mmCIF file of C-alpha atoms in Angstrom:
data_model
loop_
_atom_site.group_PDB
_atom_site.id
_atom_site.type_symbol
_atom_site.label_atom_id
_atom_site.label_comp_id
_atom_site.label_asym_id
_atom_site.label_seq_id
_atom_site.Cartn_x
_atom_site.Cartn_y
_atom_site.Cartn_z
ATOM 1 C CA MET A 884 -56.383 -16.365 -57.525
ATOM 2 C CA ASN A 885 -52.851 -17.665 -57.359
ATOM 3 C CA VAL A 886 -52.379 -21.416 -56.997
ATOM 4 C CA THR A 887 -48.604 -21.538 -57.058
ATOM 5 C CA ASN A 888 -47.584 -20.898 -53.466
ATOM 6 C CA VAL A 889 -44.008 -21.818 -54.402
ATOM 7 C CA LEU A 890 -41.727 -21.320 -51.421
ATOM 8 C CA PRO A 891 -37.956 -21.787 -51.645
ATOM 9 C CA ASN A 892 -36.636 -24.068 -48.891
ATOM 10 C CA SER A 893 -33.470 -22.138 -48.026
ATOM 11 C CA ALA A 894 -30.607 -20.327 -49.719
ATOM 12 C CA ALA A 895 -28.678 -23.595 -49.939
ATOM 13 C CA ALA A 896 -31.619 -25.555 -51.364
ATOM 14 C CA SER A 897 -31.296 -27.192 -54.744
ATOM 15 C CA HIS A 898 -35.058 -27.501 -55.191
ATOM 16 C CA PRO A 899 -37.557 -24.619 -54.981
ATOM 17 C CA LEU A 900 -40.487 -26.582 -53.615
ATOM 18 C CA PRO A 901 -41.010 -27.604 -50.007
ATOM 19 C CA PRO A 902 -40.635 -31.313 -49.326
ATOM 20 C CA HIS A 903 -43.747 -33.278 -50.103
ATOM 21 C CA PRO A 904 -45.161 -36.266 -48.258
ATOM 22 C CA ARG A 905 -44.826 -39.732 -49.700
ATOM 23 C CA GLU A 906 -47.236 -40.525 -52.503
ATOM 24 C CA HIS A 907 -49.882 -43.144 -52.075
ATOM 25 C CA TRP A 908 -49.299 -46.029 -54.502
ATOM 26 C CA LYS A 909 -52.526 -45.214 -56.389
ATOM 27 C CA ALA A 910 -51.394 -41.611 -56.853
ATOM 28 C CA ARG A 911 -47.989 -42.806 -58.043
ATOM 29 C CA LEU A 912 -49.661 -45.049 -60.620
ATOM 30 C CA ARG A 913 -51.882 -42.195 -61.853
ATOM 31 C CA ARG A 914 -48.854 -39.881 -62.036
ATOM 32 C CA TRP A 915 -46.987 -42.469 -64.073
ATOM 33 C CA ALA A 916 -49.970 -42.839 -66.469
ATOM 34 C CA PHE A 917 -50.297 -39.053 -66.806
ATOM 35 C CA ASN A 918 -46.588 -38.714 -67.620
ATOM 36 C CA TRP A 919 -46.903 -41.320 -70.378
ATOM 37 C CA PHE A 920 -50.080 -39.840 -71.893
ATOM 38 C CA PRO A 921 -48.836 -38.861 -75.391
ATOM 39 C CA ALA A 922 -50.055 -35.234 -75.360
ATOM 40 C CA PHE A 923 -48.390 -34.538 -72.001
ATOM 41 C CA TRP A 924 -45.307 -36.654 -72.710
ATOM 42 C CA GLY A 925 -44.672 -34.488 -75.785
ATOM 43 C CA THR A 926 -44.256 -31.359 -73.663
ATOM 44 C CA GLY A 927 -41.065 -32.721 -72.109
ATOM 45 C CA ALA A 928 -42.398 -32.071 -68.602
ATOM 46 C CA ARG A 929 -42.928 -34.665 -65.894
ATOM 47 C CA LEU A 930 -45.251 -34.710 -62.919
ATOM 48 C CA ILE A 931 -43.025 -35.228 -59.900
ATOM 49 C CA TYR A 932 -45.762 -35.347 -57.252
ATOM 50 C CA LEU A 933 -49.492 -36.045 -57.322
ATOM 51 C CA GLU A 934 -51.508 -35.834 -54.126
ATOM 52 C CA GLU A 935 -53.999 -38.698 -53.998
ATOM 53 C CA ARG A 936 -57.080 -36.424 -53.967
ATOM 54 C CA PHE A 937 -55.634 -33.971 -56.546
ATOM 55 C CA ARG A 938 -55.211 -31.140 -54.021
ATOM 56 C CA GLU A 939 -51.600 -30.661 -55.124
ATOM 57 C CA ILE A 940 -49.629 -31.451 -58.265
ATOM 58 C CA ARG A 941 -45.979 -30.607 -58.907
ATOM 59 C CA LEU A 942 -44.141 -30.754 -62.192
ATOM 60 C CA ALA A 943 -40.605 -30.353 -63.490
ATOM 61 C CA LEU A 944 -39.676 -29.135 -66.963
ATOM 62 C CA PRO A 945 -36.007 -29.846 -67.717
ATOM 63 C CA LEU A 946 -33.944 -28.219 -70.445
ATOM 64 C CA THR A 947 -33.392 -31.119 -72.849
ATOM 65 C CA LEU A 948 -32.996 -31.631 -76.556
ATOM 66 C CA ARG A 949 -36.802 -31.974 -76.785
ATOM 67 C CA THR A 950 -37.553 -28.740 -74.890
ATOM 68 C CA ARG A 951 -34.690 -26.586 -76.189
ATOM 69 C CA ASN A 952 -35.479 -23.760 -78.624
ATOM 70 C CA TYR A 953 -33.307 -22.188 -81.335
ATOM 71 C CA VAL A 954 -31.373 -20.024 -78.857
ATOM 72 C CA GLY A 955 -30.739 -22.835 -76.357
ATOM 73 C CA THR A 956 -33.349 -22.049 -73.693
ATOM 74 C CA ILE A 957 -36.606 -23.814 -72.810
ATOM 75 C CA PHE A 958 -39.147 -23.393 -75.596
ATOM 76 C CA GLY A 959 -42.085 -21.221 -74.522
ATOM 77 C CA GLY A 960 -44.533 -23.676 -76.062
ATOM 78 C CA SER A 961 -43.187 -26.406 -73.781
ATOM 79 C CA MET A 962 -43.624 -24.116 -70.773
ATOM 80 C CA PHE A 963 -47.242 -23.376 -71.612
ATOM 81 C CA ALA A 964 -48.123 -26.919 -72.714
ATOM 82 C CA ALA A 965 -46.638 -28.403 -69.518
ATOM 83 C CA CYS A 966 -49.004 -26.336 -67.363
ATOM 84 C CA ASP A 967 -51.998 -26.294 -69.720
ATOM 85 C CA PRO A 968 -53.962 -29.398 -68.645
ATOM 86 C CA ILE A 969 -53.138 -29.494 -64.934
ATOM 87 C CA LEU A 970 -55.752 -27.146 -63.440
ATOM 88 C CA MET A 971 -58.565 -28.500 -65.601
ATOM 89 C CA VAL A 972 -57.718 -32.084 -64.616
ATOM 90 C CA MET A 973 -57.498 -31.120 -60.928
ATOM 91 C CA LEU A 974 -60.948 -29.498 -61.048
ATOM 92 C CA ILE A 975 -62.509 -32.412 -62.968
ATOM 93 C CA GLU A 976 -61.136 -34.909 -60.451
ATOM 94 C CA ARG A 977 -62.057 -32.851 -57.381
ATOM 95 C CA LEU A 978 -65.545 -31.696 -58.432
ATOM 96 C CA GLY A 979 -66.756 -35.035 -59.786
ATOM 97 C CA ARG A 980 -69.324 -36.055 -62.379
ATOM 98 C CA GLY A 981 -71.880 -33.365 -61.558
ATOM 99 C CA PHE A 982 -69.797 -30.626 -63.187
ATOM 100 C CA VAL A 983 -68.430 -29.770 -66.622
ATOM 101 C CA VAL A 984 -64.975 -28.156 -66.621
ATOM 102 C CA TRP A 985 -63.405 -26.490 -69.675
ATOM 103 C CA ASP A 986 -60.437 -24.264 -70.404
ATOM 104 C CA LYS A 987 -61.575 -20.941 -71.795
ATOM 105 C CA ALA A 988 -58.356 -18.953 -72.199
ATOM 106 C CA GLY A 989 -54.698 -19.002 -71.335
ATOM 107 C CA THR A 990 -51.796 -16.579 -71.462
ATOM 108 C CA ILE A 991 -48.120 -16.780 -70.656
ATOM 109 C CA ARG A 992 -45.781 -14.008 -69.640
ATOM 110 C CA PHE A 993 -42.101 -14.727 -70.090
ATOM 111 C CA ARG A 994 -39.908 -13.132 -67.442
ATOM 112 C CA LYS A 995 -36.505 -14.827 -67.865
ATOM 113 C CA PRO A 996 -35.138 -17.426 -70.291
ATOM 114 C CA GLY A 997 -35.228 -20.948 -68.850
ATOM 115 C CA ARG A 998 -31.695 -22.323 -68.848
ATOM 116 C CA THR A 999 -32.197 -25.017 -66.195
ATOM 117 C CA THR A 1000 -35.034 -27.232 -64.976
ATOM 118 C CA LEU A 1001 -38.162 -25.252 -64.123
ATOM 119 C CA TYR A 1002 -40.733 -26.263 -61.506
ATOM 120 C CA ALA A 1003 -44.413 -25.512 -60.893
ATOM 121 C CA ARG A 1004 -46.654 -26.270 -57.935
ATOM 122 C CA PHE A 1005 -50.433 -26.359 -58.336
ATOM 123 C CA LEU A 1006 -52.549 -26.156 -55.174
ATOM 124 C CA LEU A 1007 -56.320 -26.407 -54.949
ATOM 125 C CA PRO A 1008 -57.253 -26.193 -51.251
ATOM 126 C CA ASP A 1009 -60.513 -27.638 -49.949
ATOM 127 C CA ASP A 1010 -61.926 -24.230 -48.975
ATOM 128 C CA GLU A 1011 -61.322 -22.811 -52.473
ATOM 129 C CA LEU A 1012 -62.927 -25.866 -54.046
ATOM 130 C CA GLU A 1013 -66.005 -25.435 -51.859
ATOM 131 C CA LYS A 1014 -66.296 -21.774 -52.923
ATOM 132 C CA ILE A 1015 -66.181 -22.847 -56.573
ATOM 133 C CA ARG A 1016 -68.699 -25.659 -55.999
ATOM 134 C CA SER A 1017 -71.202 -23.478 -54.122
ATOM 135 C CA GLN A 1018 -70.932 -20.606 -56.613
ATOM 136 C CA ALA A 1019 -71.450 -22.994 -59.549
ATOM 137 C CA GLU A 1020 -74.472 -24.589 -57.858
ATOM 138 C CA ARG A 1021 -75.908 -21.172 -57.036
ATOM 139 C CA GLU A 1022 -75.227 -19.474 -60.415
ATOM 140 C CA GLY A 1023 -75.009 -22.463 -62.767
ATOM 141 C CA ARG A 1024 -71.695 -21.320 -64.254
ATOM 142 C CA VAL A 1025 -68.421 -19.991 -62.846
ATOM 143 C CA GLU A 1026 -65.331 -18.565 -64.544
ATOM 144 C CA ARG A 1027 -62.128 -18.687 -62.508
ATOM 145 C CA VAL A 1028 -58.704 -17.300 -63.331
ATOM 146 C CA PHE A 1029 -55.729 -19.226 -61.962
ATOM 147 C CA THR A 1030 -52.060 -18.193 -62.085
ATOM 148 C CA VAL A 1031 -49.048 -20.459 -61.772
ATOM 149 C CA ASP A 1032 -45.350 -19.602 -61.963
ATOM 150 C CA LEU A 1033 -42.547 -21.672 -63.453
ATOM 151 C CA VAL A 1034 -39.509 -21.195 -61.218
ATOM 152 C CA ASP A 1035 -35.928 -22.409 -61.219
ATOM 153 C CA ALA A 1036 -34.066 -24.099 -58.345
ATOM 154 C CA ALA A 1037 -33.375 -20.725 -56.731
ATOM 155 C CA GLY A 1038 -37.077 -19.824 -56.801
ATOM 156 C CA LEU A 1039 -36.720 -17.167 -59.532
ATOM 157 C CA VAL A 1040 -39.814 -16.830 -61.721
ATOM 158 C CA HIS A 1041 -39.142 -17.534 -65.416
ATOM 159 C CA ALA A 1042 -42.733 -17.529 -66.669
ATOM 160 C CA SER A 1043 -46.206 -16.804 -65.303
ATOM 161 C CA ILE A 1044 -49.139 -18.669 -66.793
ATOM 162 C CA GLU A 1045 -52.713 -17.519 -66.380
ATOM 163 C CA LYS A 1046 -55.590 -19.894 -67.129
ATOM 164 C CA THR A 1047 -59.289 -19.044 -67.295
ATOM 165 C CA ILE A 1048 -61.448 -22.075 -66.573
ATOM 166 C CA VAL A 1049 -65.223 -22.401 -66.848
ATOM 167 C CA ILE A 1050 -67.092 -24.644 -64.410
ATOM 168 C CA LYS A 1051 -70.758 -25.519 -65.048
ATOM 169 C CA VAL A 1052 -73.260 -27.695 -63.240
ATOM 170 C CA LYS A 1053 -74.357 -30.563 -65.483
ATOM 171 C CA ALA A 1054 -78.008 -30.563 -66.448
ATOM 172 C CA SER A 1055 -79.798 -33.483 -64.825
ATOM 173 C CA CYS A 1056 -81.267 -36.168 -67.051
ATOM 174 C CA ALA A 1057 -84.538 -36.437 -65.117
#
């Protein structure tokens, strides 16, 4: 399953993602807190949009002194670390307390060196969430593979990240 759905606006666009609606003030506050969480802050990335119900998250990873590698491009570890927690957090927030969500595996495929700011868009539509929820309730455990691309302002893919996430129904304490 691919959760990127990154669509360039037009040839003259300076940003690869379609315009997003205004954030609710609660979502803006949560985005701000997430950006300042030390483990995420250390990646050099920033969430630039957080949909209130965690259906969509967008991030930007600029080329800075903190994210630059030995050869002057964005460090691959920063690329992977920027995207690492997003899908797990989205699933935890959307599924609620009745489920346990864990990362199982992750891979990154580098396609082009990142010499400018890179962007990623994570989408978790309601229908996909319901499929995950019903399969987990039916089978007790689900493994899902998600793919997200880091793209530049022109929409060119610089890295593809694949995450395998395990979703389990919590055992009741009856």
